[in-house]
Coordinates of N, CA and C in Angstrom, one line a residue:
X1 N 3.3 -1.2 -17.9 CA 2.8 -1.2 -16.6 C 3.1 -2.4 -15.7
X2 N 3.6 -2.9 -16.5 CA 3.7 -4.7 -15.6 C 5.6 -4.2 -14.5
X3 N 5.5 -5.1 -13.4 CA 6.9 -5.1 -12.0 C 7.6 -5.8 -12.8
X4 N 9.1 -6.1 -13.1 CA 9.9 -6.8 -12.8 C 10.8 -6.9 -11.9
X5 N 10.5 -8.1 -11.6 CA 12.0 -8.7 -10.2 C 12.6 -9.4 -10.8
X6 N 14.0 -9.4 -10.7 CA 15.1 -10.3 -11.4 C 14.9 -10.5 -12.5
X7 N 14.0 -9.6 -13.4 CA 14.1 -9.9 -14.9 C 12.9 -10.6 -15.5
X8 N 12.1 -11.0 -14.6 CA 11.0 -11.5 -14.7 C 9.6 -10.8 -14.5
X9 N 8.4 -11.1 -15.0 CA 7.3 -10.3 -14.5 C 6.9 -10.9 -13.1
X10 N 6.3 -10.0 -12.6 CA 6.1 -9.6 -10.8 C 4.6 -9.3 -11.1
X11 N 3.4 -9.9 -10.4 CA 2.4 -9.0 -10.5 C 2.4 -9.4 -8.8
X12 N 2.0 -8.3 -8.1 CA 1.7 -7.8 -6.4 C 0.8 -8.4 -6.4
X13 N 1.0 -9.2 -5.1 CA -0.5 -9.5 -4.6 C -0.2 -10.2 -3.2
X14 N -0.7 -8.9 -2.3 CA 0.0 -9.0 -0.8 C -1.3 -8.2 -0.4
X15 N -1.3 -7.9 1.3 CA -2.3 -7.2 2.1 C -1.5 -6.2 2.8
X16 N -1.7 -5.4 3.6 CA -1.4 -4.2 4.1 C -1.6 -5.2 5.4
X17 N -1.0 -4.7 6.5 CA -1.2 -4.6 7.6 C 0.0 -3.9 9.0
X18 N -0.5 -4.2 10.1 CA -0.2 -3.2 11.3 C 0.6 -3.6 12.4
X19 N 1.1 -4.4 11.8 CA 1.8 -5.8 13.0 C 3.1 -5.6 13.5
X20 N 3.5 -6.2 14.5 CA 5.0 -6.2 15.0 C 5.3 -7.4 14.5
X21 N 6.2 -7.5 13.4 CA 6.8 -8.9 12.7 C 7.1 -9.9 13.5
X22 N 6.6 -11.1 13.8 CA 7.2 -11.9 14.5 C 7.6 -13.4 13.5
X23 N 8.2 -14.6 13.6 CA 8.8 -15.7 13.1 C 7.2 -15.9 12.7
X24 N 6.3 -16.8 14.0 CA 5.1 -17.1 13.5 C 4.4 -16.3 12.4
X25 N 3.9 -14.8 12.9 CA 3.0 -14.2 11.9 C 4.0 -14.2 10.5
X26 N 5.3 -14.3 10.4 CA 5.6 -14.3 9.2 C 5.2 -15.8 8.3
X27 N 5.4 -16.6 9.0 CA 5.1 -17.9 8.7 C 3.6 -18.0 8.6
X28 N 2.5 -17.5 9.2 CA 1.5 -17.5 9.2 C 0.7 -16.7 7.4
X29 N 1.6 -15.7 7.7 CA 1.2 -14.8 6.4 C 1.6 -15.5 4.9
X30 N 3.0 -16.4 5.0 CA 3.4 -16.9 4.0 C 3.1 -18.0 3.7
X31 N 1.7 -18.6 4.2 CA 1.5 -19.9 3.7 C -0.1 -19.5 3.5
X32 N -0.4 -18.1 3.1 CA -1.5 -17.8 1.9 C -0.7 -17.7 0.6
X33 N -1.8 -17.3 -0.2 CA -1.1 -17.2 -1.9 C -0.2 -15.5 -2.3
X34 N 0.1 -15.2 -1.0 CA 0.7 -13.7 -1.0 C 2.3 -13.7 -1.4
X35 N 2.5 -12.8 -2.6 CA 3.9 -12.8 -2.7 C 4.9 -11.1 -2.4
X36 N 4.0 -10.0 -1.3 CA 4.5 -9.0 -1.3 C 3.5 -8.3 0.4
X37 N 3.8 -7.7 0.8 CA 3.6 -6.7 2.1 C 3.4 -5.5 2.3
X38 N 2.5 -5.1 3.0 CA 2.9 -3.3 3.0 C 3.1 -3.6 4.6
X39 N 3.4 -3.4 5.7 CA 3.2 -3.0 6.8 C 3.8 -2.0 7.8
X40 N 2.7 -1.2 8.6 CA 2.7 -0.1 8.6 C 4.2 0.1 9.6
X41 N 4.2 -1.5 10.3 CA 5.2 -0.7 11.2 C 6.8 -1.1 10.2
X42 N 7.5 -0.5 11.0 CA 9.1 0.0 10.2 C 9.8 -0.8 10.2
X43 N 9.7 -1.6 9.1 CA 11.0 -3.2 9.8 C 12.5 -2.8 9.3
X44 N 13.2 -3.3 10.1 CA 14.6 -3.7 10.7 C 14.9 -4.5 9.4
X45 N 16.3 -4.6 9.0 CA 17.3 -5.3 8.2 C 16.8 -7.0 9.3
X46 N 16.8 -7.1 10.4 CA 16.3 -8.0 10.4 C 15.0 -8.9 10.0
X47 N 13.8 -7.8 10.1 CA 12.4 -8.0 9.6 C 12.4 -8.4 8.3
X48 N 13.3 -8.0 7.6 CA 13.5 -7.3 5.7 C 14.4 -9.1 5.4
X49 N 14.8 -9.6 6.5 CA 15.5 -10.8 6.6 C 15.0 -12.1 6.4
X50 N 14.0 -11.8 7.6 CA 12.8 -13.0 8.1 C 11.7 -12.6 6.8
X51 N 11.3 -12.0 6.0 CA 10.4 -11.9 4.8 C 10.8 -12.6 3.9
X52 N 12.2 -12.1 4.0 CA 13.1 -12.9 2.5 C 12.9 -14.7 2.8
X53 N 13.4 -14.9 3.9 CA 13.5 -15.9 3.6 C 11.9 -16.7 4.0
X54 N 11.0 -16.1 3.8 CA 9.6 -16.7 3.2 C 8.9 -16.2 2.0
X55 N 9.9 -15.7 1.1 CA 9.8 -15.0 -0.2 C 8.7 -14.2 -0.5
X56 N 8.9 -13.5 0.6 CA 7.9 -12.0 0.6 C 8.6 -10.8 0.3
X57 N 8.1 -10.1 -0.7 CA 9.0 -9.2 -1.0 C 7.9 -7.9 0.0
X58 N 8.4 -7.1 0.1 CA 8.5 -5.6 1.2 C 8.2 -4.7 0.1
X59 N 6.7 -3.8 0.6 CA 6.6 -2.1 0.0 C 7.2 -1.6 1.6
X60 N 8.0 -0.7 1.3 CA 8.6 -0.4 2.9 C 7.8 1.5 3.0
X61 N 7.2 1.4 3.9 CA 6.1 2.7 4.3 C 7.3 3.4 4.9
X62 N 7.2 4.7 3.9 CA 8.0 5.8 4.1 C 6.6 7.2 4.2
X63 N 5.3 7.2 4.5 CA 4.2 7.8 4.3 C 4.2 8.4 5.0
X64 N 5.1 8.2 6.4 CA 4.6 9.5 7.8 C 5.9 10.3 8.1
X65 N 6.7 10.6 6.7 CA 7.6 11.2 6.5 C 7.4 13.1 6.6
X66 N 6.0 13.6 7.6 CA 5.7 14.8 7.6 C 5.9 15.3 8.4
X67 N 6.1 16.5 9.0 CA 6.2 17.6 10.0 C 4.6 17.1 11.3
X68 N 4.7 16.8 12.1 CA 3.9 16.5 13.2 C 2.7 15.1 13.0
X69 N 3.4 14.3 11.9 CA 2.8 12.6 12.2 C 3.0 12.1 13.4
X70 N 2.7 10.7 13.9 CA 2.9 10.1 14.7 C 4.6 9.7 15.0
X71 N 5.5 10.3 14.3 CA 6.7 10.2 14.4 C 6.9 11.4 14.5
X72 N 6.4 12.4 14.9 CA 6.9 13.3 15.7 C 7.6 13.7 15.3
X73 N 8.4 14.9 14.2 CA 9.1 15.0 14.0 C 8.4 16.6 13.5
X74 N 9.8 17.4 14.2 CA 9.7 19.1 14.3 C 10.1 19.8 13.2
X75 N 10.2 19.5 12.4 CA 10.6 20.0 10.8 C 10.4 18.9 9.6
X76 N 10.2 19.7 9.0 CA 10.3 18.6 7.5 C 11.5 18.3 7.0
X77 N 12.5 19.3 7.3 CA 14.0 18.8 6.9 C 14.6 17.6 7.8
X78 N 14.0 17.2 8.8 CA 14.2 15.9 10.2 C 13.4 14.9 9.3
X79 N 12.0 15.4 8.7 CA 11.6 14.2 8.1 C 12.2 13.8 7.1
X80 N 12.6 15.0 6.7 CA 13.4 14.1 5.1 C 14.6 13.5 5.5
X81 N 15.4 14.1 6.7 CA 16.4 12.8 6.6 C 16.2 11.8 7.0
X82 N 15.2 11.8 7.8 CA 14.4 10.0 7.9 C 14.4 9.4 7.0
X83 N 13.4 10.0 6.0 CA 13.1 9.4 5.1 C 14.3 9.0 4.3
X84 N 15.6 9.6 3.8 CA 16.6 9.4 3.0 C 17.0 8.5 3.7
X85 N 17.5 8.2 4.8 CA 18.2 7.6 5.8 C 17.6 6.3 5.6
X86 N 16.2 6.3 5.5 CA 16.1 4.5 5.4 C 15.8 4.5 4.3
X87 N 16.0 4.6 3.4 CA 16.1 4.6 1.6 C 17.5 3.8 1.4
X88 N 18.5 4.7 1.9 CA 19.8 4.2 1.7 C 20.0 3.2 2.6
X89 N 19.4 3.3 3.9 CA 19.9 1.9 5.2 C 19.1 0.3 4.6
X90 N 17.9 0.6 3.4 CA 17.7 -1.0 2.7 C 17.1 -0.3 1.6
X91 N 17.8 0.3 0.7 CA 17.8 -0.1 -0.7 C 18.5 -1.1 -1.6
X92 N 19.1 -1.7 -1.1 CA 20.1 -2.7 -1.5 C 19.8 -4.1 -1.0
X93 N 18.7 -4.2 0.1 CA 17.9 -5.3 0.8 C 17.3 -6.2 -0.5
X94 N 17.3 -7.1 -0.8 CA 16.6 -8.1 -1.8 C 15.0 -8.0 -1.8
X95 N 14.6 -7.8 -0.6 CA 13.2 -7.8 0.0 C 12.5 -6.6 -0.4
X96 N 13.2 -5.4 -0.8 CA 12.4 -4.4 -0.9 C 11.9 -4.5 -2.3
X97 N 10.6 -3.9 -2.6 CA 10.0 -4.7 -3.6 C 9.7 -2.6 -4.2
X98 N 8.8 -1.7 -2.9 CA 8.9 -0.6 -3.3 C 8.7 0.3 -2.0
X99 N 8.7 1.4 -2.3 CA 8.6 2.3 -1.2 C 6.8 3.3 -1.1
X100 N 6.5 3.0 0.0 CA 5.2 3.7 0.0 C 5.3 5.1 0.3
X101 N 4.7 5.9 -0.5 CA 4.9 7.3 -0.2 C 3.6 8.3 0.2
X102 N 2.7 8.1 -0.2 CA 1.5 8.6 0.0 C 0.2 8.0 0.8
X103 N -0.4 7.6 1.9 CA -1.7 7.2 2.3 C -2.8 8.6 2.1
X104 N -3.1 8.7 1.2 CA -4.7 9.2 1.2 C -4.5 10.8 1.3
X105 N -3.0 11.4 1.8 CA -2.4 13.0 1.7 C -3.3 13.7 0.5
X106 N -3.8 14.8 1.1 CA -4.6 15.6 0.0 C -3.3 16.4 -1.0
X107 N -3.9 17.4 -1.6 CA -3.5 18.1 -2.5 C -2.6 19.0 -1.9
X108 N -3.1 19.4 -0.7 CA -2.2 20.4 0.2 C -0.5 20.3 0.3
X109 N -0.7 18.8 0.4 CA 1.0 18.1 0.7 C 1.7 17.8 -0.4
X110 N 1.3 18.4 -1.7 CA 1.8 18.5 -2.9 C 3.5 18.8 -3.0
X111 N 3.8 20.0 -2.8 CA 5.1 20.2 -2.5 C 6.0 19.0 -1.7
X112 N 5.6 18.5 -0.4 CA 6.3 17.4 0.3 C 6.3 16.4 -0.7
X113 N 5.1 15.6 -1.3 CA 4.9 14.5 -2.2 C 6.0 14.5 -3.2
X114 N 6.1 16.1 -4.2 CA 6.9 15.6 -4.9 C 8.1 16.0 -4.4
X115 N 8.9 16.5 -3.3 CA 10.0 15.9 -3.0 C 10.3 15.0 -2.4
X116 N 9.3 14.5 -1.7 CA 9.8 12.5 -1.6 C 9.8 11.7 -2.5
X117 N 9.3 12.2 -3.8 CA 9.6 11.3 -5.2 C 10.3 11.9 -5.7
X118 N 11.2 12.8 -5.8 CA 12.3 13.5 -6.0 C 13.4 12.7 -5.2
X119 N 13.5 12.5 -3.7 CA 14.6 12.2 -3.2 C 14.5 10.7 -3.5
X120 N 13.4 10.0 -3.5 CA 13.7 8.2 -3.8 C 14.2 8.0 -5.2
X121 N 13.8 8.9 -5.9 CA 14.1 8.8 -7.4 C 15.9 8.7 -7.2
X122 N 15.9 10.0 -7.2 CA 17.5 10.2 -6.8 C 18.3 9.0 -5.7
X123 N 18.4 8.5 -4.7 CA 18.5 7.9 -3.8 C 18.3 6.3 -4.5
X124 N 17.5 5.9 -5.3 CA 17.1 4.4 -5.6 C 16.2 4.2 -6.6
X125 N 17.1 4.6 -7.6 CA 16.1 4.6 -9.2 C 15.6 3.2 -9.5
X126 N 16.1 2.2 -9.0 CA 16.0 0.7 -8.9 C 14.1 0.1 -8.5
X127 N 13.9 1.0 -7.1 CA 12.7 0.4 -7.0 C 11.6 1.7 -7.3
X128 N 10.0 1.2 -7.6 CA 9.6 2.3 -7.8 C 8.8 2.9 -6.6
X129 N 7.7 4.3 -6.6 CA 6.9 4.1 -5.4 C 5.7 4.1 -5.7
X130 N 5.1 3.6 -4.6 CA 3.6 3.7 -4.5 C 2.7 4.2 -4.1
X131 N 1.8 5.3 -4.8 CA 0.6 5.8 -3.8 C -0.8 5.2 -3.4
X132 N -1.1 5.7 -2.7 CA -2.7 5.2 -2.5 C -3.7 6.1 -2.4
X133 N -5.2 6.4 -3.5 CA -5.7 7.6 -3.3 C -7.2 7.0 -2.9
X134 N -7.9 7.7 -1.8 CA -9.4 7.5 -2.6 C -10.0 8.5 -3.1
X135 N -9.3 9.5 -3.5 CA -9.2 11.2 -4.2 C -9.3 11.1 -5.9
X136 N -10.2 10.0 -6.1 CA -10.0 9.3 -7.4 C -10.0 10.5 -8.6
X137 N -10.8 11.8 -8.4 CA -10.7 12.2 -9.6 C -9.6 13.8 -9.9
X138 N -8.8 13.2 -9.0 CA -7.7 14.0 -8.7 C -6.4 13.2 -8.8
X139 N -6.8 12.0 -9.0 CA -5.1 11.2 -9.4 C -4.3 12.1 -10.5
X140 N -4.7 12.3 -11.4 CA -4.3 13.2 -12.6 C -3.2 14.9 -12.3
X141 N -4.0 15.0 -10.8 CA -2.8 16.5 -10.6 C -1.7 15.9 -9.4
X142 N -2.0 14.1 -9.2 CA -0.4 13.8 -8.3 C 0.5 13.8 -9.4
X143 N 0.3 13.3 -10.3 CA 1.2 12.9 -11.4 C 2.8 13.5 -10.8
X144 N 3.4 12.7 -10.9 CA 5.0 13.6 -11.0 C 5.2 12.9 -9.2
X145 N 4.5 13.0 -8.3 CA 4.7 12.2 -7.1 C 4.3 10.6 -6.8
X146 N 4.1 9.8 -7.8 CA 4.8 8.4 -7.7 C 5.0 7.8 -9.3
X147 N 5.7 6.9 -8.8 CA 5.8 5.5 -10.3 C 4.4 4.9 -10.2
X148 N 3.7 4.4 -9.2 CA 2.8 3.5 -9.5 C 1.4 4.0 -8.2
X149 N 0.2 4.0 -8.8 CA -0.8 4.8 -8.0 C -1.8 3.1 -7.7
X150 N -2.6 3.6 -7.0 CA -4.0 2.6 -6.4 C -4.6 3.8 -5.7
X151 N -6.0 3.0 -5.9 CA -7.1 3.7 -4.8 C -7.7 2.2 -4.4
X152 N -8.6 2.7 -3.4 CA -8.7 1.8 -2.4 C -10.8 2.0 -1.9
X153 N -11.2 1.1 -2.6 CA -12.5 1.3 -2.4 C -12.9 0.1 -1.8
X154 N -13.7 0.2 -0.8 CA -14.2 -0.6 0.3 C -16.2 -0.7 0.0
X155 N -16.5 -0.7 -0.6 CA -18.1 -1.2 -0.8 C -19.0 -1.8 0.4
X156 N -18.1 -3.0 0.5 CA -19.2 -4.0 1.6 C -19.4 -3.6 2.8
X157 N -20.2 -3.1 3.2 CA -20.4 -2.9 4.4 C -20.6 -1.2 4.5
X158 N -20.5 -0.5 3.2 CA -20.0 1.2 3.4 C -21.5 1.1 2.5
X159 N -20.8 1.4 1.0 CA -21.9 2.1 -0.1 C -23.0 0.9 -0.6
X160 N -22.0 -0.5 -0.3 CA -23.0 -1.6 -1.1 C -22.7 -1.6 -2.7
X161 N -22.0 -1.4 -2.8 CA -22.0 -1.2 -4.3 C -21.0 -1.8 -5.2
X162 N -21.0 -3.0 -5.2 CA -19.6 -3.7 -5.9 C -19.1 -2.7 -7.1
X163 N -19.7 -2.1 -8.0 CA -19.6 -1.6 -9.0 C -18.3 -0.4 -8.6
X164 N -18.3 -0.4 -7.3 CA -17.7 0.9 -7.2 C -16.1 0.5 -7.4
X165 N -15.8 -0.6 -7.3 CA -14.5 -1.1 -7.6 C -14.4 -1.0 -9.2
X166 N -15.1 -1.3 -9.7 CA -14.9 -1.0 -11.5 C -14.3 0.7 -11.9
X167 N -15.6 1.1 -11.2 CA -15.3 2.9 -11.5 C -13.7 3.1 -10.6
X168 N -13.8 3.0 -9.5 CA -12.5 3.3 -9.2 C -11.4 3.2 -9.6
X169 N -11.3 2.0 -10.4 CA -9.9 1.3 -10.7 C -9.8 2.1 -12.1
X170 N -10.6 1.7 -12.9 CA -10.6 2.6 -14.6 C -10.7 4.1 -14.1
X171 N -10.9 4.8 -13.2 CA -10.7 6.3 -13.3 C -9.1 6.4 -13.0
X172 N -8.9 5.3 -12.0 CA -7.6 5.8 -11.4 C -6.6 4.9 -12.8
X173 N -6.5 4.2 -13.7 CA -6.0 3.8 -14.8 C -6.1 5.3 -16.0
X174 N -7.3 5.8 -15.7 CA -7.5 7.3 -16.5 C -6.7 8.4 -16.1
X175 N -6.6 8.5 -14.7 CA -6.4 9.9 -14.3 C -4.7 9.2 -14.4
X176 N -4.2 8.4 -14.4 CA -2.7 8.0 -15.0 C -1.8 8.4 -16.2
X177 N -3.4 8.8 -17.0 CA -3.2 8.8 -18.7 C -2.6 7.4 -19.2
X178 N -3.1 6.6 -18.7 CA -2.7 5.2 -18.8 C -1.1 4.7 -19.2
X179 N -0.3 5.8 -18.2 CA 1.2 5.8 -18.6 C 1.5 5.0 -16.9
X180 N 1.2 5.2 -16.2 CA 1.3 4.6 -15.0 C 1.2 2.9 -14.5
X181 N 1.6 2.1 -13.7 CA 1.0 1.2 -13.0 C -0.1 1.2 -12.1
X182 N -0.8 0.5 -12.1 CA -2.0 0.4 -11.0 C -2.1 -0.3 -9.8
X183 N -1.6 -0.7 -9.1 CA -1.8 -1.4 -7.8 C -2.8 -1.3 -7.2
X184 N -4.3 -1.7 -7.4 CA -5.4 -1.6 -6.4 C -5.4 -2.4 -4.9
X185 N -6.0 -1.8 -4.2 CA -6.5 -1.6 -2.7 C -7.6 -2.5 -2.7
X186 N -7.6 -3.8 -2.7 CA -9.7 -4.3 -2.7 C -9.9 -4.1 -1.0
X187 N -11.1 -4.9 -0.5 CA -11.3 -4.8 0.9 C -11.4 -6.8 1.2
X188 N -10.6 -6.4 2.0 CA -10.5 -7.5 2.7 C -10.9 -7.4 4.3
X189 N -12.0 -6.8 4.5 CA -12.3 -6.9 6.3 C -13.7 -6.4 6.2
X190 N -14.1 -6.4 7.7 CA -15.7 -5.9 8.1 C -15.1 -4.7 8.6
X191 N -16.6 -3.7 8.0 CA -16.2 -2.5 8.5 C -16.4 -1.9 9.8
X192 N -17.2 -3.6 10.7 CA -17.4 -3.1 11.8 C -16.1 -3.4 12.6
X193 N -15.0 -3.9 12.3 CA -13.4 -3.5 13.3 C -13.1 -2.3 13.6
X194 N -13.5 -1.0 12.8 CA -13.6 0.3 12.5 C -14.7 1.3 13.2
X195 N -15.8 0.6 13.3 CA -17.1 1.6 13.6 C -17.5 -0.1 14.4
X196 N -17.1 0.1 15.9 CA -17.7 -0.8 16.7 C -19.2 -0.4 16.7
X197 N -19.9 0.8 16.4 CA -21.0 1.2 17.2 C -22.3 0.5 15.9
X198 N -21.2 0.3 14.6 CA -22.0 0.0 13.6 C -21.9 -1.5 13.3
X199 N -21.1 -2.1 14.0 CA -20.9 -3.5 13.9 C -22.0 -4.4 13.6
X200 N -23.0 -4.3 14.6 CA -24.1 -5.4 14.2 C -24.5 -4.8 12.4
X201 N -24.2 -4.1 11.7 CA -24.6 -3.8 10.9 C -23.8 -3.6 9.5
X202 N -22.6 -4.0 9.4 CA -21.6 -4.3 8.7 C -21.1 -5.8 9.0
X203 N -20.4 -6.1 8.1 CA -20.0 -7.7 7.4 C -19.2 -7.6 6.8
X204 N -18.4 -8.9 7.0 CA -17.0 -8.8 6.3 C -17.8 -9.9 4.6
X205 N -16.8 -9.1 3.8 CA -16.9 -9.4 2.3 C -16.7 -11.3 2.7
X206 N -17.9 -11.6 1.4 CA -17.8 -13.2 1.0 C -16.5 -13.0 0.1
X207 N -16.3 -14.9 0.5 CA -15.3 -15.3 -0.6 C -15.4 -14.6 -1.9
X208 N -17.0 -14.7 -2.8 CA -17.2 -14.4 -4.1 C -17.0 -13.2 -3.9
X209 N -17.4 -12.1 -3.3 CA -17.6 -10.8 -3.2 C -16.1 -10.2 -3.4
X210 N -15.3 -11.1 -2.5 CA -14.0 -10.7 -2.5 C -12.8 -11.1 -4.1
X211 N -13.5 -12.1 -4.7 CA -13.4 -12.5 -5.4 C -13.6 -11.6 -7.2
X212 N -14.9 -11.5 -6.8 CA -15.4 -10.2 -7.2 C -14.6 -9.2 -7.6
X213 N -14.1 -8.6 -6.4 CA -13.3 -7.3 -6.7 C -11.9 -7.4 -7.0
X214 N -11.5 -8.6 -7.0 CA -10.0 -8.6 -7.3 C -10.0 -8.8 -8.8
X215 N -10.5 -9.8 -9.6 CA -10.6 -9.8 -10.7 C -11.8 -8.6 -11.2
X216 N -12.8 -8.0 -10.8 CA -13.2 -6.7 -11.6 C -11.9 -5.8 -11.4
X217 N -11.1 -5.4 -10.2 CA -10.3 -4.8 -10.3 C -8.9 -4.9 -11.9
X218 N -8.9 -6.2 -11.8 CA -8.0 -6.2 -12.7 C -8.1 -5.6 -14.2
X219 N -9.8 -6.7 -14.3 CA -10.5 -6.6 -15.4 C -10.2 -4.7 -15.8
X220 N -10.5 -4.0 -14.7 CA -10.5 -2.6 -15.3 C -8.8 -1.9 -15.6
X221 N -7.7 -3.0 -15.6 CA -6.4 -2.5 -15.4 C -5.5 -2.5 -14.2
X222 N -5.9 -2.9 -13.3 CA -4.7 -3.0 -12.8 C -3.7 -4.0 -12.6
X223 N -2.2 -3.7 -12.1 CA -1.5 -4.5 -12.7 C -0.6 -4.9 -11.0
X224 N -2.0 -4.9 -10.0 CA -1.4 -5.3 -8.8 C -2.2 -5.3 -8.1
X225 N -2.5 -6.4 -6.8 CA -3.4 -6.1 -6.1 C -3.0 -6.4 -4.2
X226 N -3.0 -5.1 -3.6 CA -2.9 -5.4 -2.5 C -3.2 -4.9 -1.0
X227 N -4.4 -5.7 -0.8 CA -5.5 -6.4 0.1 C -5.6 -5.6 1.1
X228 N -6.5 -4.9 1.7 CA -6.7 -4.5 3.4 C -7.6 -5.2 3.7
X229 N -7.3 -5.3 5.0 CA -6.0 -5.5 5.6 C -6.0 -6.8 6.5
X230 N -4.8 -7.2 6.9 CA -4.5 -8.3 7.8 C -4.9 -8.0 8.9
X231 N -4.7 -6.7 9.3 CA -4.7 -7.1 10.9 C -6.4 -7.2 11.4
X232 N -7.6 -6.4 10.5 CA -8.5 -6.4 10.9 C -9.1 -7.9 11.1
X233 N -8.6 -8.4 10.5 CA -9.0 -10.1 10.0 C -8.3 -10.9 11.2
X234 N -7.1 -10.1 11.6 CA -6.8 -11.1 13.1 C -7.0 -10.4 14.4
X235 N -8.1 -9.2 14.1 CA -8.4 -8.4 15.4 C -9.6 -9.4 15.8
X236 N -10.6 -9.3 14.5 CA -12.1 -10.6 14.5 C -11.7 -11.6 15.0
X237 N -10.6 -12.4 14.5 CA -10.4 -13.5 15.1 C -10.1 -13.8 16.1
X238 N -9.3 -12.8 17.0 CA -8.7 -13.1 17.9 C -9.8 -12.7 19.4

C-alpha cells in the first residue's frame, strides 16, 4: 500500500484546496511540512511548473468529468475527452503525483467511475487514482473504480466525536479488503466557513485535535494523508 516516486517511498501529506495558483500562494503553501496538493482548480503545464519547482507534487482533479457539472459539458462522451485529453496533455509532467477521480459520487455514477478508471488505467498506468468517500460502508462495491480510496470525516465542530476518524479510516482500510491504499481526508478548518448561520457555534480543530486525527488516522492504516482544506483557513484569515 505504500507511493513510490523515483523509486523511493512517498507517504502524501498535502491539503486540498480551491485557489488560483499564484508564485506567492505557492511559496506560501511550500514552506509548511506539505509534500503534495489536490486543487480544485485545473492547473496549466505552467501551474504543474511552479509546484515542481517547490517540490510539490500534484493529485490533478479530473472529478467533474460528468454530463452537466460545473464544466458544463452536453454529453459524457465531451467529458471523456476532457478527461483523456488532460491525462495525456500532463502525464509525463514530473509533478503529477495522481489523478483525482471521484469527490463523494454515489453509487449511481458507477458505470462513469469505472470508465474513468478504465481510461486512466489505459492512458497512464504510471500514476495511480484517487477516490474520496464519506459512503464508508460502501467502499467495498467502488472497488474496480480507483487504485487508492480515502474518506473524509470532519468531527469538530459536526458530530464531536474524535473517535469517528478511527472508525472511518479502519472501515474504509476494510471495505478495501485491505488490498488497496488509503489516503485519508482529516479536517483541517471550522465548520463555521460553511454554515455562516452556525458559526458562533463551530470551531476550528486545536493543534492536538488535529494532531489527533492525523496520527489515529494513520494508526488505523492509512498510508496518506491529505488535509481539508486550505482555502477555508485563508477565507478566516483573510
Amino acid at each position: 500500500g505504500r507511493t513510490v516516486v523515483g523509486g523511493r517511498r512517498f507517504f502524501p501529506f498535502g491539503m486540498f484546496m480551491n485557489e488560483v495558483l499564484t508564485p506567492e500562494l505557492a511559496k506560501t503553501y511550500a514552506e509548511g511540512p506539505f509534500n503534495c496538493v489536490m486543487n480544485y482548480r485545473h492547473a496549466s503545464r505552467a501551474d504543474l511548473d511552479l509546484w515542481q519547482r517547490h517540490g510539490i507534487r500534484v493529485i490533478y482533479p479530473l472529478q467533474e468529468a460528468f454530463k452537466g457539472t460545473t464544466l458544463e459539458f452536453t454529453s459524457d462522451a465531451g467529458a471523456d475527452r476532457w478527461f483523456a485529453d488532460r491525462i495525456r496533455a500532463f502525464r509525463d509532467h514530473p509533478a503529477i503525483l495522481a489523478w483525482y477521480l471521484n469527490d463523494e459520487r454515489g453509487l449511481d455514477c458507477m458505470p462513469r467511475l469505472l470508465e474513468h478508471q478504465r481510461l486512466a488505467q489505459t492512458l497512464d498506468p504510471d500514476h495511480p487514482t484517487w477516490s474520496v468517500l464519506y459512503q464508508v460502508p460502501d467502499v467495498s462495491r467502488y472497488l474496480g473504480t480507483f487504485d487508492v480510496m480515502g474518506s473524509d470525516p470532519y468531527p469538530v465542530g459536526n458530530s464531536g466525536d474524535l473517535n469517528q476518524v478511527w472508525d472511518w479510516t479502519v472501515g474504509t482500510v476494510k471495505g478495501c479488503r485491505r488490498l488497496k491504499p488509503v489516503w485519508q481526508v482529516p479536517q483541517a478548518f471550522d465548520w463555521g466557513a460553511y454554515w455562516p448561520d452556525k458559526a458562533d457555534k463551530t470551531r476550528m480543530p486545536t493543534r492536538d485535535e488535529m494532531a489527533c486525527m492525523g496520527w489515529t488516522a494513520i494508526a488505523g492504516g492509512a498510508n496518506g494523508l491529505v488535509w481539508y482544506s486550505f482555502s477555508p483557513l485563508k477565507k478566516m484569515d483573510g
